[in-house]
């Protein structure tokens, strides 16, 4: 049976998060500069966004640039920023046409003014879209996000709008950059690395993890289908017993 037919569209993960890894290795394997890998990565990105929208997935979060990525060589950081601006220039029309809404999470203040301006323009232009929510993590790391949340929460305790004794998990979530977005049900990491690298640590408490050896530029529609099919075969227990889950 074709892969697409094996997907139960009534049991799609509402939110898929992706750690797009392996661009550098993809380029090096071909004797090319790492930047070519990132450029090629944009094609994979386009295909996966298209596939997610086609399937009717509501949220897709992509780890495009981590807080730690600021430490890469200057040329690579500026090339990545250039690719970002160019992608936004080229693809904003397609996002609007396909009813896709762009959102950004991360320490946006660290981005250069031209990147910020271009981002906010696309965010505003796509704000009326009601289809796929495309969340791009830029200058993002979970420890930054959680520290920032703790800082802002403490300020509210100080100014009396929040009482320490009444703080619940749901209150903490309001201070995270992902507030209003459901937790990912599926997280995919490419390139064979088996780690989370500071991505959505609070939000993935019960997320299904999927690792593939494919390098990000080689990851396409079929690979995305494979990940969803694998997800749909899993039993999600959320701490309960298998019997309790089946009783439902
Ligand atoms: C990881 O590969 C990839 C990145 C750090 C950047 C991902 C960016 C893109 C796919 C393009 C730009 C994004 C947008 C939203 C337009 P790596 O460089 O860590 O690869 P390696 O582990 O093989 O060195």
PDB file of C-alpha atoms and ligand atoms in Angstrom:
ATOM      1  CA  UNK A   1       0.000   0.000   0.000  1.00  0.00           C
ATOM      2  CA  UNK A   2       1.377   3.499  -0.797  1.00  0.00           C
ATOM      3  CA  UNK A   3       2.706   5.290   2.302  1.00  0.00           C
ATOM      4  CA  UNK A   4       0.164   8.129   2.086  1.00  0.00           C
ATOM      5  CA  UNK A   5      -2.692   5.581   2.253  1.00  0.00           C
ATOM      6  CA  UNK A   6      -1.225   4.052   5.425  1.00  0.00           C
ATOM      7  CA  UNK A   7      -1.740   7.332   7.282  1.00  0.00           C
ATOM      8  CA  UNK A   8      -4.900   7.632   9.342  1.00  0.00           C
ATOM      9  CA  UNK A   9      -5.844  11.282   8.872  1.00  0.00           C
ATOM     10  CA  UNK A  10      -8.143  11.075  11.921  1.00  0.00           C
ATOM     11  CA  UNK A  11      -5.146  10.268  14.140  1.00  0.00           C
ATOM     12  CA  UNK A  12      -2.626  12.833  12.965  1.00  0.00           C
ATOM     13  CA  UNK A  13      -0.295  14.381  15.530  1.00  0.00           C
ATOM     14  CA  UNK A  14      -1.629  17.912  16.039  1.00  0.00           C
ATOM     15  CA  UNK A  15       1.893  19.228  16.522  1.00  0.00           C
ATOM     16  CA  UNK A  16       5.133  17.931  14.975  1.00  0.00           C
ATOM     17  CA  UNK A  17       8.487  19.425  15.998  1.00  0.00           C
ATOM     18  CA  UNK A  18      11.638  18.859  13.944  1.00  0.00           C
ATOM     19  CA  UNK A  19      15.344  19.140  14.727  1.00  0.00           C
ATOM     20  CA  UNK A  20      16.729  19.617  11.218  1.00  0.00           C
ATOM     21  CA  UNK A  21      20.251  18.240  11.576  1.00  0.00           C
ATOM     22  CA  UNK A  22      22.972  17.152   9.165  1.00  0.00           C
ATOM     23  CA  UNK A  23      23.246  20.017   6.655  1.00  0.00           C
ATOM     24  CA  UNK A  24      26.971  20.394   7.301  1.00  0.00           C
ATOM     25  CA  UNK A  25      27.699  16.673   6.898  1.00  0.00           C
ATOM     26  CA  UNK A  26      25.594  16.518   3.720  1.00  0.00           C
ATOM     27  CA  UNK A  27      27.782  19.231   2.186  1.00  0.00           C
ATOM     28  CA  UNK A  28      31.088  17.821   3.463  1.00  0.00           C
ATOM     29  CA  UNK A  29      30.274  14.378   2.023  1.00  0.00           C
ATOM     30  CA  UNK A  30      30.154  16.092  -1.374  1.00  0.00           C
ATOM     31  CA  UNK A  31      33.301  18.135  -0.811  1.00  0.00           C
ATOM     32  CA  UNK A  32      31.234  21.320  -0.601  1.00  0.00           C
ATOM     33  CA  UNK A  33      31.167  24.178   1.877  1.00  0.00           C
ATOM     34  CA  UNK A  34      28.708  23.733   4.792  1.00  0.00           C
ATOM     35  CA  UNK A  35      26.644  26.667   3.452  1.00  0.00           C
ATOM     36  CA  UNK A  36      25.551  24.534   0.451  1.00  0.00           C
ATOM     37  CA  UNK A  37      24.106  22.073   2.942  1.00  0.00           C
ATOM     38  CA  UNK A  38      22.004  24.807   4.512  1.00  0.00           C
ATOM     39  CA  UNK A  39      20.836  25.979   1.075  1.00  0.00           C
ATOM     40  CA  UNK A  40      19.864  22.431   0.192  1.00  0.00           C
ATOM     41  CA  UNK A  41      18.172  22.176   3.597  1.00  0.00           C
ATOM     42  CA  UNK A  42      15.708  24.850   2.519  1.00  0.00           C
ATOM     43  CA  UNK A  43      14.401  22.529  -0.241  1.00  0.00           C
ATOM     44  CA  UNK A  44      13.763  19.799   2.336  1.00  0.00           C
ATOM     45  CA  UNK A  45      12.082  22.409   4.511  1.00  0.00           C
ATOM     46  CA  UNK A  46       9.765  23.459   1.695  1.00  0.00           C
ATOM     47  CA  UNK A  47       8.772  19.842   0.972  1.00  0.00           C
ATOM     48  CA  UNK A  48       8.061  19.052   4.634  1.00  0.00           C
ATOM     49  CA  UNK A  49       6.000  22.236   5.155  1.00  0.00           C
ATOM     50  CA  UNK A  50       4.006  21.430   2.012  1.00  0.00           C
ATOM     51  CA  UNK A  51       3.418  17.848   3.195  1.00  0.00           C
ATOM     52  CA  UNK A  52       2.354  18.924   6.696  1.00  0.00           C
ATOM     53  CA  UNK A  53      -0.096  21.459   5.241  1.00  0.00           C
ATOM     54  CA  UNK A  54      -1.461  18.907   2.761  1.00  0.00           C
ATOM     55  CA  UNK A  55      -2.052  16.353   5.535  1.00  0.00           C
ATOM     56  CA  UNK A  56      -3.834  18.905   7.708  1.00  0.00           C
ATOM     57  CA  UNK A  57      -1.355  19.021  10.591  1.00  0.00           C
ATOM     58  CA  UNK A  58      -2.106  22.089  12.733  1.00  0.00           C
ATOM     59  CA  UNK A  59       1.354  22.938  14.128  1.00  0.00           C
ATOM     60  CA  UNK A  60       4.849  22.374  12.750  1.00  0.00           C
ATOM     61  CA  UNK A  61       7.794  23.672  14.790  1.00  0.00           C
ATOM     62  CA  UNK A  62      11.264  23.814  13.232  1.00  0.00           C
ATOM     63  CA  UNK A  63      14.547  24.280  15.072  1.00  0.00           C
ATOM     64  CA  UNK A  64      16.185  26.653  12.593  1.00  0.00           C
ATOM     65  CA  UNK A  65      18.804  28.364  14.768  1.00  0.00           C
ATOM     66  CA  UNK A  66      19.696  27.618  18.383  1.00  0.00           C
ATOM     67  CA  UNK A  67      21.140  29.952  21.006  1.00  0.00           C
ATOM     68  CA  UNK A  68      24.310  27.834  20.757  1.00  0.00           C
ATOM     69  CA  UNK A  69      24.461  28.343  16.957  1.00  0.00           C
ATOM     70  CA  UNK A  70      25.553  31.973  17.586  1.00  0.00           C
ATOM     71  CA  UNK A  71      28.971  30.465  18.411  1.00  0.00           C
ATOM     72  CA  UNK A  72      29.473  29.127  14.858  1.00  0.00           C
ATOM     73  CA  UNK A  73      31.958  30.943  12.574  1.00  0.00           C
ATOM     74  CA  UNK A  74      30.733  34.453  11.609  1.00  0.00           C
ATOM     75  CA  UNK A  75      30.487  33.526   7.900  1.00  0.00           C
ATOM     76  CA  UNK A  76      28.183  30.599   8.666  1.00  0.00           C
ATOM     77  CA  UNK A  77      25.943  32.684  10.962  1.00  0.00           C
ATOM     78  CA  UNK A  78      25.598  35.445   8.368  1.00  0.00           C
ATOM     79  CA  UNK A  79      25.001  32.909   5.582  1.00  0.00           C
ATOM     80  CA  UNK A  80      22.195  31.332   7.647  1.00  0.00           C
ATOM     81  CA  UNK A  81      20.652  34.760   8.291  1.00  0.00           C
ATOM     82  CA  UNK A  82      20.926  35.520   4.561  1.00  0.00           C
ATOM     83  CA  UNK A  83      19.188  32.223   3.710  1.00  0.00           C
ATOM     84  CA  UNK A  84      16.443  33.115   6.179  1.00  0.00           C
ATOM     85  CA  UNK A  85      15.801  36.544   4.610  1.00  0.00           C
ATOM     86  CA  UNK A  86      15.943  35.095   1.096  1.00  0.00           C
ATOM     87  CA  UNK A  87      13.522  32.290   2.015  1.00  0.00           C
ATOM     88  CA  UNK A  88      11.103  34.793   3.534  1.00  0.00           C
ATOM     89  CA  UNK A  89      11.373  36.998   0.412  1.00  0.00           C
ATOM     90  CA  UNK A  90      10.736  34.033  -1.887  1.00  0.00           C
ATOM     91  CA  UNK A  91       8.128  32.139   0.100  1.00  0.00           C
ATOM     92  CA  UNK A  92       5.875  34.659   1.853  1.00  0.00           C
ATOM     93  CA  UNK A  93       3.448  34.655  -1.100  1.00  0.00           C
ATOM     94  CA  UNK A  94       3.285  30.849  -1.044  1.00  0.00           C
ATOM     95  CA  UNK A  95       2.644  30.856   2.707  1.00  0.00           C
ATOM     96  CA  UNK A  96      -0.289  33.263   2.243  1.00  0.00           C
ATOM     97  CA  UNK A  97      -1.654  31.274  -0.715  1.00  0.00           C
ATOM     98  CA  UNK A  98      -1.541  28.052   1.287  1.00  0.00           C
ATOM     99  CA  UNK A  99      -3.209  29.573   4.372  1.00  0.00           C
ATOM    100  CA  UNK A 100      -0.055  29.048   6.506  1.00  0.00           C
ATOM    101  CA  UNK A 101       0.597  31.266   9.519  1.00  0.00           C
ATOM    102  CA  UNK A 102       4.170  32.034  10.571  1.00  0.00           C
ATOM    103  CA  UNK A 103       5.151  32.388  14.207  1.00  0.00           C
ATOM    104  CA  UNK A 104       8.606  32.748  15.724  1.00  0.00           C
ATOM    105  CA  UNK A 105       9.862  31.611  19.122  1.00  0.00           C
ATOM    106  CA  UNK A 106      13.236  32.530  20.607  1.00  0.00           C
ATOM    107  CA  UNK A 107      15.392  35.428  21.707  1.00  0.00           C
ATOM    108  CA  UNK A 108      14.410  37.572  18.721  1.00  0.00           C
ATOM    109  CA  UNK A 109      16.134  40.674  20.099  1.00  0.00           C
ATOM    110  CA  UNK A 110      19.497  39.117  19.261  1.00  0.00           C
ATOM    111  CA  UNK A 111      18.660  39.025  15.538  1.00  0.00           C
ATOM    112  CA  UNK A 112      19.882  41.786  13.212  1.00  0.00           C
ATOM    113  CA  UNK A 113      17.347  44.523  12.383  1.00  0.00           C
ATOM    114  CA  UNK A 114      16.898  43.470   8.744  1.00  0.00           C
ATOM    115  CA  UNK A 115      16.118  39.857   9.753  1.00  0.00           C
ATOM    116  CA  UNK A 116      13.683  41.048  12.442  1.00  0.00           C
ATOM    117  CA  UNK A 117      11.919  43.443  10.065  1.00  0.00           C
ATOM    118  CA  UNK A 118      11.510  40.800   7.371  1.00  0.00           C
ATOM    119  CA  UNK A 119      10.254  38.275   9.918  1.00  0.00           C
ATOM    120  CA  UNK A 120       7.676  40.615  11.438  1.00  0.00           C
ATOM    121  CA  UNK A 121       6.469  41.565   7.974  1.00  0.00           C
ATOM    122  CA  UNK A 122       5.768  37.903   7.112  1.00  0.00           C
ATOM    123  CA  UNK A 123       4.267  37.266  10.561  1.00  0.00           C
ATOM    124  CA  UNK A 124       1.854  40.186  10.022  1.00  0.00           C
ATOM    125  CA  UNK A 125       1.040  39.229   6.427  1.00  0.00           C
ATOM    126  CA  UNK A 126       0.214  35.638   7.406  1.00  0.00           C
ATOM    127  CA  UNK A 127      -1.590  36.467  10.656  1.00  0.00           C
ATOM    128  CA  UNK A 128      -5.032  35.886   9.099  1.00  0.00           C
ATOM    129  CA  UNK A 129      -4.168  32.355   7.919  1.00  0.00           C
ATOM    130  CA  UNK A 130      -6.189  29.582   9.544  1.00  0.00           C
ATOM    131  CA  UNK A 131      -4.377  26.465   8.245  1.00  0.00           C
ATOM    132  CA  UNK A 132      -0.963  25.176   9.313  1.00  0.00           C
ATOM    133  CA  UNK A 133       0.798  27.140  12.073  1.00  0.00           C
ATOM    134  CA  UNK A 134       4.476  27.200  11.131  1.00  0.00           C
ATOM    135  CA  UNK A 135       6.556  27.917  14.224  1.00  0.00           C
ATOM    136  CA  UNK A 136      10.210  28.727  13.576  1.00  0.00           C
ATOM    137  CA  UNK A 137      12.573  28.515  16.541  1.00  0.00           C
ATOM    138  CA  UNK A 138      15.224  31.185  16.025  1.00  0.00           C
ATOM    139  CA  UNK A 139      17.917  32.060  18.533  1.00  0.00           C
ATOM    140  CA  UNK A 140      16.032  29.589  20.698  1.00  0.00           C
ATOM    141  CA  UNK A 141      17.046  27.278  23.501  1.00  0.00           C
ATOM    142  CA  UNK A 142      14.877  25.722  26.188  1.00  0.00           C
ATOM    143  CA  UNK A 143      17.106  26.780  29.037  1.00  0.00           C
ATOM    144  CA  UNK A 144      16.936  30.389  27.798  1.00  0.00           C
ATOM    145  CA  UNK A 145      13.137  30.103  27.533  1.00  0.00           C
ATOM    146  CA  UNK A 146      12.702  28.542  30.993  1.00  0.00           C
ATOM    147  CA  UNK A 147      15.079  31.032  32.649  1.00  0.00           C
ATOM    148  CA  UNK A 148      13.234  33.907  30.962  1.00  0.00           C
ATOM    149  CA  UNK A 149       9.890  32.478  32.126  1.00  0.00           C
ATOM    150  CA  UNK A 150      11.187  32.183  35.700  1.00  0.00           C
ATOM    151  CA  UNK A 151      12.429  35.773  35.556  1.00  0.00           C
ATOM    152  CA  UNK A 152       9.095  37.143  34.333  1.00  0.00           C
ATOM    153  CA  UNK A 153       7.149  35.016  36.782  1.00  0.00           C
ATOM    154  CA  UNK A 154       9.288  36.277  39.683  1.00  0.00           C
ATOM    155  CA  UNK A 155       8.572  39.845  38.572  1.00  0.00           C
ATOM    156  CA  UNK A 156       4.830  39.110  38.815  1.00  0.00           C
ATOM    157  CA  UNK A 157       5.323  37.655  42.300  1.00  0.00           C
ATOM    158  CA  UNK A 158       7.234  40.820  43.236  1.00  0.00           C
ATOM    159  CA  UNK A 159       4.578  43.157  41.924  1.00  0.00           C
ATOM    160  CA  UNK A 160       1.837  41.175  43.654  1.00  0.00           C
ATOM    161  CA  UNK A 161      -0.061  39.892  40.590  1.00  0.00           C
ATOM    162  CA  UNK A 162       0.913  36.277  41.388  1.00  0.00           C
ATOM    163  CA  UNK A 163       0.874  34.493  44.762  1.00  0.00           C
ATOM    164  CA  UNK A 164       3.689  31.962  45.307  1.00  0.00           C
ATOM    165  CA  UNK A 165       1.457  29.389  47.016  1.00  0.00           C
ATOM    166  CA  UNK A 166      -1.033  29.305  44.169  1.00  0.00           C
ATOM    167  CA  UNK A 167       1.470  28.677  41.327  1.00  0.00           C
ATOM    168  CA  UNK A 168       0.492  25.679  39.199  1.00  0.00           C
ATOM    169  CA  UNK A 169       2.057  24.086  36.084  1.00  0.00           C
ATOM    170  CA  UNK A 170      -0.478  25.910  33.920  1.00  0.00           C
ATOM    171  CA  UNK A 171       0.633  29.244  35.397  1.00  0.00           C
ATOM    172  CA  UNK A 172       4.256  28.571  34.486  1.00  0.00           C
ATOM    173  CA  UNK A 173       3.276  27.670  30.919  1.00  0.00           C
ATOM    174  CA  UNK A 174       1.837  31.146  30.424  1.00  0.00           C
ATOM    175  CA  UNK A 175       5.373  32.559  30.592  1.00  0.00           C
ATOM    176  CA  UNK A 176       6.816  30.243  27.928  1.00  0.00           C
ATOM    177  CA  UNK A 177       7.195  31.470  24.331  1.00  0.00           C
ATOM    178  CA  UNK A 178       5.019  28.544  23.216  1.00  0.00           C
ATOM    179  CA  UNK A 179       2.008  29.633  25.302  1.00  0.00           C
ATOM    180  CA  UNK A 180      -1.182  28.833  23.380  1.00  0.00           C
ATOM    181  CA  UNK A 181       0.520  26.150  21.240  1.00  0.00           C
ATOM    182  CA  UNK A 182      -0.298  22.528  22.155  1.00  0.00           C
ATOM    183  CA  UNK A 183       2.700  20.388  23.218  1.00  0.00           C
ATOM    184  CA  UNK A 184       4.298  18.468  20.327  1.00  0.00           C
ATOM    185  CA  UNK A 185       2.960  14.938  19.948  1.00  0.00           C
ATOM    186  CA  UNK A 186       5.836  13.910  17.713  1.00  0.00           C
ATOM    187  CA  UNK A 187       9.441  15.143  17.598  1.00  0.00           C
ATOM    188  CA  UNK A 188      11.684  14.149  14.686  1.00  0.00           C
ATOM    189  CA  UNK A 189      15.471  14.467  14.615  1.00  0.00           C
ATOM    190  CA  UNK A 190      17.444  13.754  11.477  1.00  0.00           C
ATOM    191  CA  UNK A 191      21.105  12.785  10.955  1.00  0.00           C
ATOM    192  CA  UNK A 192      21.372   9.896  13.414  1.00  0.00           C
ATOM    193  CA  UNK A 193      22.092  11.980  16.506  1.00  0.00           C
ATOM    194  CA  UNK A 194      20.146  10.711  19.510  1.00  0.00           C
ATOM    195  CA  UNK A 195      19.681  13.858  21.582  1.00  0.00           C
ATOM    196  CA  UNK A 196      17.338  16.797  22.085  1.00  0.00           C
ATOM    197  CA  UNK A 197      19.896  19.647  22.133  1.00  0.00           C
ATOM    198  CA  UNK A 198      18.021  22.120  24.331  1.00  0.00           C
ATOM    199  CA  UNK A 199      14.818  22.074  22.235  1.00  0.00           C
ATOM    200  CA  UNK A 200      11.337  22.353  23.832  1.00  0.00           C
ATOM    201  CA  UNK A 201      12.424  20.547  27.023  1.00  0.00           C
ATOM    202  CA  UNK A 202       9.340  21.531  29.039  1.00  0.00           C
ATOM    203  CA  UNK A 203       6.957  20.865  26.143  1.00  0.00           C
ATOM    204  CA  UNK A 204       8.154  17.329  25.237  1.00  0.00           C
ATOM    205  CA  UNK A 205       7.317  15.679  28.580  1.00  0.00           C
ATOM    206  CA  UNK A 206       5.047  13.152  26.769  1.00  0.00           C
ATOM    207  CA  UNK A 207       6.155  13.617  23.153  1.00  0.00           C
ATOM    208  CA  UNK A 208       6.948  10.586  20.984  1.00  0.00           C
ATOM    209  CA  UNK A 209      10.521  10.792  19.696  1.00  0.00           C
ATOM    210  CA  UNK A 210      11.521   9.668  16.212  1.00  0.00           C
ATOM    211  CA  UNK A 211      15.128   9.496  15.052  1.00  0.00           C
ATOM    212  CA  UNK A 212      16.280   8.845  11.496  1.00  0.00           C
ATOM    213  CA  UNK A 213      19.747   8.520   9.974  1.00  0.00           C
ATOM    214  CA  UNK A 214      18.747  10.616   6.955  1.00  0.00           C
ATOM    215  CA  UNK A 215      20.613  13.931   6.789  1.00  0.00           C
ATOM    216  CA  UNK A 216      18.225  16.895   6.709  1.00  0.00           C
ATOM    217  CA  UNK A 217      18.756  17.843   3.009  1.00  0.00           C
ATOM    218  CA  UNK A 218      17.803  14.236   2.069  1.00  0.00           C
ATOM    219  CA  UNK A 219      14.665  14.219   4.233  1.00  0.00           C
ATOM    220  CA  UNK A 220      11.515  14.424   2.106  1.00  0.00           C
ATOM    221  CA  UNK A 221       7.817  13.706   1.874  1.00  0.00           C
ATOM    222  CA  UNK A 222       8.240   9.913   2.161  1.00  0.00           C
ATOM    223  CA  UNK A 223      10.419  10.249   5.256  1.00  0.00           C
ATOM    224  CA  UNK A 224       7.836  12.531   6.855  1.00  0.00           C
ATOM    225  CA  UNK A 225       5.116   9.966   6.052  1.00  0.00           C
ATOM    226  CA  UNK A 226       7.306   7.214   7.596  1.00  0.00           C
ATOM    227  CA  UNK A 227       7.621   9.195  10.837  1.00  0.00           C
ATOM    228  CA  UNK A 228       3.860   9.740  11.056  1.00  0.00           C
ATOM    229  CA  UNK A 229       3.115   6.065  10.328  1.00  0.00           C
ATOM    230  CA  UNK A 230       5.562   5.046  13.059  1.00  0.00           C
ATOM    231  CA  UNK A 231       3.915   7.521  15.463  1.00  0.00           C
ATOM    232  CA  UNK A 232       0.478   6.104  14.703  1.00  0.00           C
ATOM    233  CA  UNK A 233       1.620   2.589  15.663  1.00  0.00           C
ATOM    234  CA  UNK A 234       2.671   3.647  19.151  1.00  0.00           C
ATOM    235  CA  UNK A 235       0.566   3.308  22.260  1.00  0.00           C
ATOM    236  CA  UNK A 236       0.592   6.598  24.178  1.00  0.00           C
ATOM    237  CA  UNK A 237       0.005   5.927  27.866  1.00  0.00           C
ATOM    238  CA  UNK A 238       0.786   9.252  29.586  1.00  0.00           C
ATOM    239  CA  UNK A 239       1.864   7.374  32.732  1.00  0.00           C
ATOM    240  CA  UNK A 240      -1.180   5.074  32.778  1.00  0.00           C
ATOM    241  CA  UNK A 241      -1.228   1.285  32.277  1.00  0.00           C
ATOM    242  CA  UNK A 242      -1.863  -0.259  28.885  1.00  0.00           C
ATOM    243  CA  UNK A 243      -5.190  -1.677  30.184  1.00  0.00           C
ATOM    244  CA  UNK A 244      -6.355   1.743  31.337  1.00  0.00           C
ATOM    245  CA  UNK A 245      -5.555   3.229  27.944  1.00  0.00           C
ATOM    246  CA  UNK A 246      -7.386   0.442  26.084  1.00  0.00           C
ATOM    247  CA  UNK A 247     -10.463   0.726  28.364  1.00  0.00           C
ATOM    248  CA  UNK A 248     -11.059   4.303  27.202  1.00  0.00           C
TER     249      UNK A 248
HETATM  250  C1  LIG B   1      21.739  21.746  11.338  1.00  0.00           C
HETATM  251  O1  LIG B   1      22.718  21.191  10.493  1.00  0.00           O
HETATM  252  C2  LIG B   1      20.995  22.823  10.702  1.00  0.00           C
HETATM  253  C3  LIG B   1      21.003  24.137  11.096  1.00  0.00           C
HETATM  254  C4  LIG B   1      21.791  24.621  12.230  1.00  0.00           C
HETATM  255  C5  LIG B   1      20.243  25.164  10.368  1.00  0.00           C
HETATM  256  C6  LIG B   1      18.942  24.747   9.743  1.00  0.00           C
HETATM  257  C7  LIG B   1      18.562  25.793   8.764  1.00  0.00           C
HETATM  258  C8  LIG B   1      17.947  25.581   7.566  1.00  0.00           C
HETATM  259  C9  LIG B   1      17.471  24.270   7.093  1.00  0.00           C
HETATM  260  C10 LIG B   1      17.698  26.713   6.613  1.00  0.00           C
HETATM  261  C11 LIG B   1      17.176  27.997   7.100  1.00  0.00           C
HETATM  262  C12 LIG B   1      15.905  27.989   7.843  1.00  0.00           C
HETATM  263  C13 LIG B   1      14.765  28.693   7.552  1.00  0.00           C
HETATM  264  C14 LIG B   1      13.656  28.697   8.566  1.00  0.00           C
HETATM  265  C15 LIG B   1      14.539  29.402   6.282  1.00  0.00           C
HETATM  266  P1  LIG B   1      24.237  21.263  10.957  1.00  0.00           P
HETATM  267  O2  LIG B   1      24.841  22.465  10.340  1.00  0.00           O
HETATM  268  O3  LIG B   1      24.308  21.207  12.440  1.00  0.00           O
HETATM  269  O4  LIG B   1      24.772  19.951  10.315  1.00  0.00           O
HETATM  270  P2  LIG B   1      25.977  19.032  10.866  1.00  0.00           P
HETATM  271  O5  LIG B   1      25.540  18.501  12.195  1.00  0.00           O
HETATM  272  O6  LIG B   1      26.091  17.975   9.818  1.00  0.00           O
HETATM  273  O7  LIG B   1      27.192  19.915  10.948  1.00  0.00           O
END
